[in-house]
mmCIF file with all atom_site columns, C-alpha atoms in Angstrom:
data_model
loop_
_atom_site.group_PDB
_atom_site.id
_atom_site.type_symbol
_atom_site.label_atom_id
_atom_site.label_alt_id
_atom_site.label_comp_id
_atom_site.label_asym_id
_atom_site.label_entity_id
_atom_site.label_seq_id
_atom_site.pdbx_PDB_ins_code
_atom_site.Cartn_x
_atom_site.Cartn_y
_atom_site.Cartn_z
_atom_site.occupancy
_atom_site.B_iso_or_equiv
_atom_site.pdbx_formal_charge
_atom_site.auth_seq_id
_atom_site.auth_comp_id
_atom_site.auth_asym_id
_atom_site.auth_atom_id
_atom_site.pdbx_PDB_model_num
ATOM 1   C CA . MET A 1 1   ? -29.016 -12.534 3.731   1.00 77.00 ? 151 MET A CA 1
ATOM 2   C CA . MET A 1 2   ? -25.852 -11.577 1.829   1.00 77.00 ? 152 MET A CA 1
ATOM 3   C CA . ALA A 1 3   ? -23.716 -13.485 4.326   1.00 74.00 ? 153 ALA A CA 1
ATOM 4   C CA . GLU A 1 4   ? -25.890 -16.540 3.702   1.00 80.00 ? 154 GLU A CA 1
ATOM 5   C CA . ILE A 1 5   ? -25.688 -16.158 -0.072  1.00 81.00 ? 155 ILE A CA 1
ATOM 6   C CA . LEU A 1 6   ? -21.902 -15.726 0.034   1.00 78.00 ? 156 LEU A CA 1
ATOM 7   C CA . HIS A 1 7   ? -21.308 -18.583 2.499   1.00 77.00 ? 157 HIS A CA 1
ATOM 8   C CA . GLY A 1 8   ? -18.057 -20.319 1.608   1.00 77.00 ? 158 GLY A CA 1
ATOM 9   C CA . TRP A 1 9   ? -16.717 -17.227 -0.153  1.00 70.00 ? 159 TRP A CA 1
ATOM 10  C CA . GLU A 1 10  ? -15.871 -15.161 2.946   1.00 65.00 ? 160 GLU A CA 1
ATOM 11  C CA . HIS A 1 11  ? -12.223 -14.447 2.126   1.00 70.00 ? 161 HIS A CA 1
ATOM 12  C CA . PHE A 1 12  ? -12.594 -11.795 -0.562  1.00 71.00 ? 162 PHE A CA 1
ATOM 13  C CA . PRO A 1 13  ? -16.093 -10.263 -0.532  1.00 72.00 ? 163 PRO A CA 1
ATOM 14  C CA . VAL A 1 14  ? -17.150 -7.728  2.105   1.00 67.00 ? 164 VAL A CA 1
ATOM 15  C CA . PRO A 1 15  ? -20.957 -7.863  2.298   1.00 73.00 ? 165 PRO A CA 1
ATOM 16  C CA . TYR A 1 16  ? -23.069 -5.267  4.066   1.00 66.00 ? 166 TYR A CA 1
ATOM 17  C CA . LEU A 1 17  ? -26.860 -5.312  3.818   1.00 71.00 ? 167 LEU A CA 1
ATOM 18  C CA . ASP A 1 18  ? -27.524 -5.305  0.077   1.00 73.00 ? 168 ASP A CA 1
ATOM 19  C CA . GLU A 1 19  ? -24.017 -4.295  -0.980  1.00 76.00 ? 169 GLU A CA 1
ATOM 20  C CA . VAL A 1 20  ? -20.831 -6.234  -1.489  1.00 79.00 ? 170 VAL A CA 1
ATOM 21  C CA . ALA A 1 21  ? -17.259 -5.191  -2.212  1.00 76.00 ? 171 ALA A CA 1
ATOM 22  C CA . ILE A 1 22  ? -14.970 -7.738  -3.815  1.00 80.00 ? 172 ILE A CA 1
ATOM 23  C CA . TYR A 1 23  ? -11.209 -7.475  -3.499  1.00 75.00 ? 173 TYR A CA 1
ATOM 24  C CA . SER A 1 24  ? -8.586  -9.737  -5.067  1.00 78.00 ? 174 SER A CA 1
ATOM 25  C CA . ASN A 1 25  ? -4.831  -10.080 -5.436  1.00 77.00 ? 175 ASN A CA 1
ATOM 26  C CA . SER A 1 26  ? -4.740  -10.136 -9.244  1.00 81.00 ? 176 SER A CA 1
ATOM 27  C CA . TRP A 1 27  ? -6.909  -9.252  -12.205 1.00 84.00 ? 177 TRP A CA 1
ATOM 28  C CA . GLU A 1 28  ? -7.410  -12.908 -13.143 1.00 88.00 ? 178 GLU A CA 1
ATOM 29  C CA . GLU A 1 29  ? -8.351  -13.796 -9.587  1.00 86.00 ? 179 GLU A CA 1
ATOM 30  C CA . HIS A 1 30  ? -10.715 -10.824 -9.486  1.00 85.00 ? 180 HIS A CA 1
ATOM 31  C CA . LEU A 1 31  ? -12.528 -11.960 -12.619 1.00 89.00 ? 181 LEU A CA 1
ATOM 32  C CA . ASN A 1 32  ? -13.001 -15.407 -11.051 1.00 89.00 ? 182 ASN A CA 1
ATOM 33  C CA . HIS A 1 33  ? -14.217 -13.866 -7.781  1.00 87.00 ? 183 HIS A CA 1
ATOM 34  C CA . LEU A 1 34  ? -16.577 -11.521 -9.612  1.00 88.00 ? 184 LEU A CA 1
ATOM 35  C CA . ASN A 1 35  ? -17.991 -14.341 -11.726 1.00 90.00 ? 185 ASN A CA 1
ATOM 36  C CA . GLY A 1 36  ? -18.524 -16.515 -8.656  1.00 88.00 ? 186 GLY A CA 1
ATOM 37  C CA . ILE A 1 37  ? -20.226 -13.774 -6.643  1.00 87.00 ? 187 ILE A CA 1
ATOM 38  C CA . LEU A 1 38  ? -22.475 -12.715 -9.514  1.00 88.00 ? 188 LEU A CA 1
ATOM 39  C CA . THR A 1 39  ? -23.434 -16.358 -10.073 1.00 90.00 ? 189 THR A CA 1
ATOM 40  C CA . LYS A 1 40  ? -24.324 -16.728 -6.376  1.00 87.00 ? 190 LYS A CA 1
ATOM 41  C CA . ILE A 1 41  ? -26.441 -13.559 -6.540  1.00 87.00 ? 191 ILE A CA 1
ATOM 42  C CA . LYS A 1 42  ? -28.212 -14.807 -9.687  1.00 91.00 ? 192 LYS A CA 1
ATOM 43  C CA . ASP A 1 43  ? -28.772 -18.280 -8.182  1.00 91.00 ? 193 ASP A CA 1
ATOM 44  C CA . ALA A 1 44  ? -30.397 -16.614 -5.163  1.00 89.00 ? 194 ALA A CA 1
ATOM 45  C CA . GLY A 1 45  ? -32.903 -14.955 -7.512  1.00 91.00 ? 195 GLY A CA 1
ATOM 46  C CA . LEU A 1 46  ? -31.477 -11.478 -6.924  1.00 88.00 ? 196 LEU A CA 1
ATOM 47  C CA . THR A 1 47  ? -30.439 -8.843  -9.420  1.00 87.00 ? 197 THR A CA 1
ATOM 48  C CA . ILE A 1 48  ? -27.971 -5.982  -9.363  1.00 85.00 ? 198 ILE A CA 1
ATOM 49  C CA . LYS A 1 49  ? -28.401 -2.386  -10.480 1.00 85.00 ? 199 LYS A CA 1
ATOM 50  C CA . PRO A 1 50  ? -25.525 -1.641  -12.859 1.00 85.00 ? 200 PRO A CA 1
ATOM 51  C CA . ILE A 1 51  ? -25.859 2.086   -12.168 1.00 86.00 ? 201 ILE A CA 1
ATOM 52  C CA . LYS A 1 52  ? -24.965 1.436   -8.501  1.00 82.00 ? 202 LYS A CA 1
ATOM 53  C CA . CYS A 1 53  ? -21.987 -0.775  -9.370  1.00 83.00 ? 203 CYS A CA 1
ATOM 54  C CA . LYS A 1 54  ? -18.328 0.027   -9.800  1.00 78.00 ? 204 LYS A CA 1
ATOM 55  C CA . PHE A 1 55  ? -16.197 -2.509  -11.604 1.00 79.00 ? 205 PHE A CA 1
ATOM 56  C CA . ALA A 1 56  ? -12.422 -2.825  -11.998 1.00 75.00 ? 206 ALA A CA 1
ATOM 57  C CA . GLU A 1 57  ? -11.647 -0.062  -9.505  1.00 76.00 ? 207 GLU A CA 1
ATOM 58  C CA . ASP A 1 58  ? -8.101  0.073   -8.170  1.00 74.00 ? 208 ASP A CA 1
ATOM 59  C CA . ARG A 1 59  ? -9.357  0.999   -4.681  1.00 72.00 ? 209 ARG A CA 1
ATOM 60  C CA . VAL A 1 60  ? -12.752 1.953   -3.313  1.00 70.00 ? 210 VAL A CA 1
ATOM 61  C CA . LYS A 1 61  ? -13.930 3.385   -0.019  1.00 71.00 ? 211 LYS A CA 1
ATOM 62  C CA . TYR A 1 62  ? -16.445 1.017   1.501   1.00 63.00 ? 212 TYR A CA 1
ATOM 63  C CA . LEU A 1 63  ? -17.840 0.954   5.046   1.00 62.00 ? 213 LEU A CA 1
ATOM 64  C CA . GLU A 1 64  ? -15.172 3.284   6.421   1.00 62.00 ? 214 GLU A CA 1
ATOM 65  C CA . ARG A 1 65  ? -12.442 1.135   4.880   1.00 66.00 ? 215 ARG A CA 1
ATOM 66  C CA . THR A 1 66  ? -10.452 1.305   1.690   1.00 68.00 ? 216 THR A CA 1
ATOM 67  C CA . VAL A 1 67  ? -10.690 -1.942  -0.251  1.00 66.00 ? 217 VAL A CA 1
ATOM 68  C CA . GLY A 1 68  ? -8.247  -2.772  -3.036  1.00 66.00 ? 218 GLY A CA 1
ATOM 69  C CA . HIS A 1 69  ? -5.126  -4.668  -4.076  1.00 64.00 ? 219 HIS A CA 1
ATOM 70  C CA . GLY A 1 70  ? -6.350  -7.734  -2.220  1.00 59.00 ? 220 GLY A CA 1
ATOM 71  C CA . ILE A 1 71  ? -6.582  -6.030  1.176   1.00 64.00 ? 221 ILE A CA 1
ATOM 72  C CA . ARG A 1 72  ? -8.881  -3.967  3.375   1.00 66.00 ? 222 ARG A CA 1
ATOM 73  C CA . THR A 1 73  ? -7.342  -0.943  5.094   1.00 70.00 ? 223 THR A CA 1
ATOM 74  C CA . PRO A 1 74  ? -8.710  1.293   7.814   1.00 70.00 ? 224 PRO A CA 1
ATOM 75  C CA . ASN A 1 75  ? -10.115 4.641   6.698   1.00 73.00 ? 225 ASN A CA 1
ATOM 76  C CA . GLU A 1 76  ? -7.630  7.471   7.254   1.00 77.00 ? 226 GLU A CA 1
ATOM 77  C CA . VAL A 1 77  ? -10.260 9.853   8.670   1.00 79.00 ? 227 VAL A CA 1
ATOM 78  C CA . LYS A 1 78  ? -11.377 7.333   11.311  1.00 80.00 ? 228 LYS A CA 1
ATOM 79  C CA . VAL A 1 79  ? -7.791  6.485   12.222  1.00 83.00 ? 229 VAL A CA 1
ATOM 80  C CA . LYS A 1 80  ? -7.028  10.194  12.705  1.00 87.00 ? 230 LYS A CA 1
ATOM 81  C CA . ALA A 1 81  ? -10.134 10.498  14.905  1.00 88.00 ? 231 ALA A CA 1
ATOM 82  C CA . VAL A 1 82  ? -8.855  7.666   17.114  1.00 89.00 ? 232 VAL A CA 1
ATOM 83  C CA . LEU A 1 83  ? -5.415  9.252   17.333  1.00 90.00 ? 233 LEU A CA 1
ATOM 84  C CA . LYS A 1 84  ? -6.796  12.717  18.213  1.00 93.00 ? 234 LYS A CA 1
ATOM 85  C CA . PHE A 1 85  ? -9.198  11.383  20.863  1.00 94.00 ? 235 PHE A CA 1
ATOM 86  C CA . SER A 1 86  ? -8.516  13.005  24.247  1.00 94.00 ? 236 SER A CA 1
ATOM 87  C CA . VAL A 1 87  ? -8.227  10.963  27.437  1.00 95.00 ? 237 VAL A CA 1
ATOM 88  C CA . PRO A 1 88  ? -11.822 10.164  28.459  1.00 93.00 ? 238 PRO A CA 1
ATOM 89  C CA . THR A 1 89  ? -13.175 11.652  31.682  1.00 91.00 ? 239 THR A CA 1
ATOM 90  C CA . ALA A 1 90  ? -16.698 10.203  31.591  1.00 90.00 ? 240 ALA A CA 1
ATOM 91  C CA . LYS A 1 91  ? -18.348 6.894   30.748  1.00 90.00 ? 241 LYS A CA 1
ATOM 92  C CA . SER A 1 92  ? -19.895 8.339   27.597  1.00 90.00 ? 242 SER A CA 1
ATOM 93  C CA . GLN A 1 93  ? -16.425 9.326   26.333  1.00 93.00 ? 243 GLN A CA 1
ATOM 94  C CA . VAL A 1 94  ? -15.005 5.864   27.084  1.00 93.00 ? 244 VAL A CA 1
ATOM 95  C CA . LYS A 1 95  ? -17.930 4.310   25.185  1.00 92.00 ? 245 LYS A CA 1
ATOM 96  C CA . ALA A 1 96  ? -17.369 6.676   22.254  1.00 93.00 ? 246 ALA A CA 1
ATOM 97  C CA . PHE A 1 97  ? -13.656 5.869   22.122  1.00 94.00 ? 247 PHE A CA 1
ATOM 98  C CA . LEU A 1 98  ? -14.235 2.114   22.362  1.00 93.00 ? 248 LEU A CA 1
ATOM 99  C CA . GLY A 1 99  ? -16.852 2.320   19.616  1.00 89.00 ? 249 GLY A CA 1
ATOM 100 C CA . LEU A 1 100 ? -14.532 4.275   17.343  1.00 87.00 ? 250 LEU A CA 1
ATOM 101 C CA . ALA A 1 101 ? -11.470 2.100   17.967  1.00 87.00 ? 251 ALA A CA 1
ATOM 102 C CA . GLY A 1 102 ? -13.551 -1.081  18.072  1.00 85.00 ? 252 GLY A CA 1
ATOM 103 C CA . TYR A 1 103 ? -14.517 -0.592  14.457  1.00 78.00 ? 253 TYR A CA 1
ATOM 104 C CA . TYR A 1 104 ? -10.994 -1.762  13.626  1.00 77.00 ? 254 TYR A CA 1
ATOM 105 C CA . ASN A 1 105 ? -10.744 -4.587  16.178  1.00 82.00 ? 255 ASN A CA 1
ATOM 106 C CA . HIS A 1 106 ? -10.011 -7.196  13.504  1.00 76.00 ? 256 HIS A CA 1
ATOM 107 C CA . TYR A 1 107 ? -6.785  -5.332  12.623  1.00 77.00 ? 257 TYR A CA 1
ATOM 108 C CA . ILE A 1 108 ? -5.512  -5.503  16.219  1.00 84.00 ? 258 ILE A CA 1
ATOM 109 C CA . PRO A 1 109 ? -4.378  -8.808  17.731  1.00 86.00 ? 259 PRO A CA 1
ATOM 110 C CA . MET A 1 110 ? -5.575  -9.332  21.306  1.00 91.00 ? 260 MET A CA 1
ATOM 111 C CA . PHE A 1 111 ? -7.955  -6.360  21.002  1.00 91.00 ? 261 PHE A CA 1
ATOM 112 C CA . SER A 1 112 ? -10.218 -7.453  23.854  1.00 91.00 ? 262 SER A CA 1
ATOM 113 C CA . SER A 1 113 ? -7.255  -7.919  26.193  1.00 93.00 ? 263 SER A CA 1
ATOM 114 C CA . ILE A 1 114 ? -5.916  -4.472  25.369  1.00 94.00 ? 264 ILE A CA 1
ATOM 115 C CA . VAL A 1 115 ? -9.259  -2.736  25.993  1.00 94.00 ? 265 VAL A CA 1
ATOM 116 C CA . ALA A 1 116 ? -10.111 -4.686  29.169  1.00 95.00 ? 266 ALA A CA 1
ATOM 117 C CA . PRO A 1 117 ? -9.015  -1.879  31.540  1.00 95.00 ? 267 PRO A CA 1
ATOM 118 C CA . LEU A 1 118 ? -11.117 0.606   29.549  1.00 94.00 ? 268 LEU A CA 1
ATOM 119 C CA . THR A 1 119 ? -14.230 -1.564  29.568  1.00 92.00 ? 269 THR A CA 1
ATOM 120 C CA . GLU A 1 120 ? -13.706 -2.052  33.294  1.00 91.00 ? 270 GLU A CA 1
ATOM 121 C CA . THR A 1 121 ? -14.223 1.707   33.782  1.00 90.00 ? 271 THR A CA 1
ATOM 122 C CA . LEU A 1 122 ? -17.788 1.276   32.522  1.00 88.00 ? 272 LEU A CA 1
ATOM 123 C CA . LYS A 1 123 ? -18.676 -1.117  35.333  1.00 85.00 ? 273 LYS A CA 1
ATOM 124 C CA . GLY A 1 124 ? -19.765 -0.193  38.807  1.00 74.00 ? 274 GLY A CA 1
ATOM 125 C CA . ARG A 1 125 ? -21.925 2.503   40.264  1.00 69.00 ? 275 ARG A CA 1
ATOM 126 C CA . LEU A 1 126 ? -19.834 5.608   40.517  1.00 63.00 ? 276 LEU A CA 1
ATOM 127 C CA . ARG A 1 127 ? -21.663 8.908   40.338  1.00 65.00 ? 277 ARG A CA 1
ATOM 128 C CA . LYS A 1 128 ? -23.433 9.320   37.031  1.00 68.00 ? 278 LYS A CA 1
ATOM 129 C CA . GLY A 1 129 ? -20.933 9.440   34.201  1.00 69.00 ? 279 GLY A CA 1
ATOM 130 C CA . LYS A 1 130 ? -17.835 9.360   36.423  1.00 81.00 ? 280 LYS A CA 1
ATOM 131 C CA . ILE A 1 131 ? -15.051 6.857   35.800  1.00 87.00 ? 281 ILE A CA 1
ATOM 132 C CA . ASN A 1 132 ? -12.131 5.525   37.802  1.00 87.00 ? 282 ASN A CA 1
ATOM 133 C CA . TRP A 1 133 ? -9.231  6.171   35.397  1.00 92.00 ? 283 TRP A CA 1
ATOM 134 C CA . THR A 1 134 ? -6.081  4.253   36.336  1.00 93.00 ? 284 THR A CA 1
ATOM 135 C CA . GLU A 1 135 ? -2.520  3.945   35.043  1.00 96.00 ? 285 GLU A CA 1
ATOM 136 C CA . GLU A 1 136 ? -3.641  0.679   33.456  1.00 96.00 ? 286 GLU A CA 1
ATOM 137 C CA . CYS A 1 137 ? -6.302  2.656   31.565  1.00 95.00 ? 287 CYS A CA 1
ATOM 138 C CA . THR A 1 138 ? -3.688  5.126   30.358  1.00 96.00 ? 288 THR A CA 1
ATOM 139 C CA . ARG A 1 139 ? -1.470  2.303   29.104  1.00 96.00 ? 289 ARG A CA 1
ATOM 140 C CA . ALA A 1 140 ? -4.414  0.613   27.358  1.00 96.00 ? 290 ALA A CA 1
ATOM 141 C CA . PHE A 1 141 ? -5.539  3.922   25.807  1.00 96.00 ? 291 PHE A CA 1
ATOM 142 C CA . LYS A 1 142 ? -2.050  4.625   24.417  1.00 95.00 ? 292 LYS A CA 1
ATOM 143 C CA . GLU A 1 143 ? -1.519  1.039   23.256  1.00 94.00 ? 293 GLU A CA 1
ATOM 144 C CA . LEU A 1 144 ? -4.839  0.993   21.441  1.00 93.00 ? 294 LEU A CA 1
ATOM 145 C CA . LYS A 1 145 ? -4.016  4.252   19.655  1.00 92.00 ? 295 LYS A CA 1
ATOM 146 C CA . LYS A 1 146 ? -0.570  2.906   18.722  1.00 91.00 ? 296 LYS A CA 1
ATOM 147 C CA . ASN A 1 147 ? -2.070  -0.316  17.357  1.00 88.00 ? 297 ASN A CA 1
ATOM 148 C CA . VAL A 1 148 ? -4.709  1.500   15.284  1.00 86.00 ? 298 VAL A CA 1
ATOM 149 C CA . ALA A 1 149 ? -1.985  3.736   13.807  1.00 84.00 ? 299 ALA A CA 1
ATOM 150 C CA . SER A 1 150 ? 0.225   0.723   13.149  1.00 82.00 ? 300 SER A CA 1
ATOM 151 C CA . ALA A 1 151 ? -2.608  -1.185  11.465  1.00 71.00 ? 301 ALA A CA 1
ATOM 152 C CA . TYR A 1 152 ? -3.173  1.776   9.165   1.00 66.00 ? 302 TYR A CA 1
ATOM 153 C CA . THR A 1 153 ? 0.553   2.239   8.381   1.00 59.00 ? 303 THR A CA 1
ATOM 154 C CA . ILE A 1 154 ? 1.146   -1.444  7.662   1.00 50.00 ? 304 ILE A CA 1
ATOM 155 C CA . ARG A 1 155 ? -1.767  -1.684  5.239   1.00 50.00 ? 305 ARG A CA 1
ATOM 156 C CA . THR A 1 156 ? -1.338  1.527   3.247   1.00 47.00 ? 306 THR A CA 1
#
């Protein structure tokens, strides 16, 4: 519903269920964004709870991201979890790693191409939970970690 209400304003709000974070490049721009979003919410017949709101924050943590100064950055804790992840030895571990790293796919160009060797390990009928880990998988695993770290470094 929030995505529908905010249609046409996708570049600076981050909606999730009944919440929305708004980030802008300047204070003036932020006031315009805030006014526009609040007008859209009002026009949709919805209200906000001021007690649940934070206004004029420099940065806020929202949906495992830090939002502020006109950008969204990956959450440091999640990035560290990706970087500390051991080489998977079972399908469940590959799925867990892909889920964790996949949360930041929009920060990584060509994400699906990079992870292709890893998703390939999930196919087939090897013994329950077993995977066929290849050199290609190792390269993809390391490249994905490097890209997640780089995305975090560039945006902080």
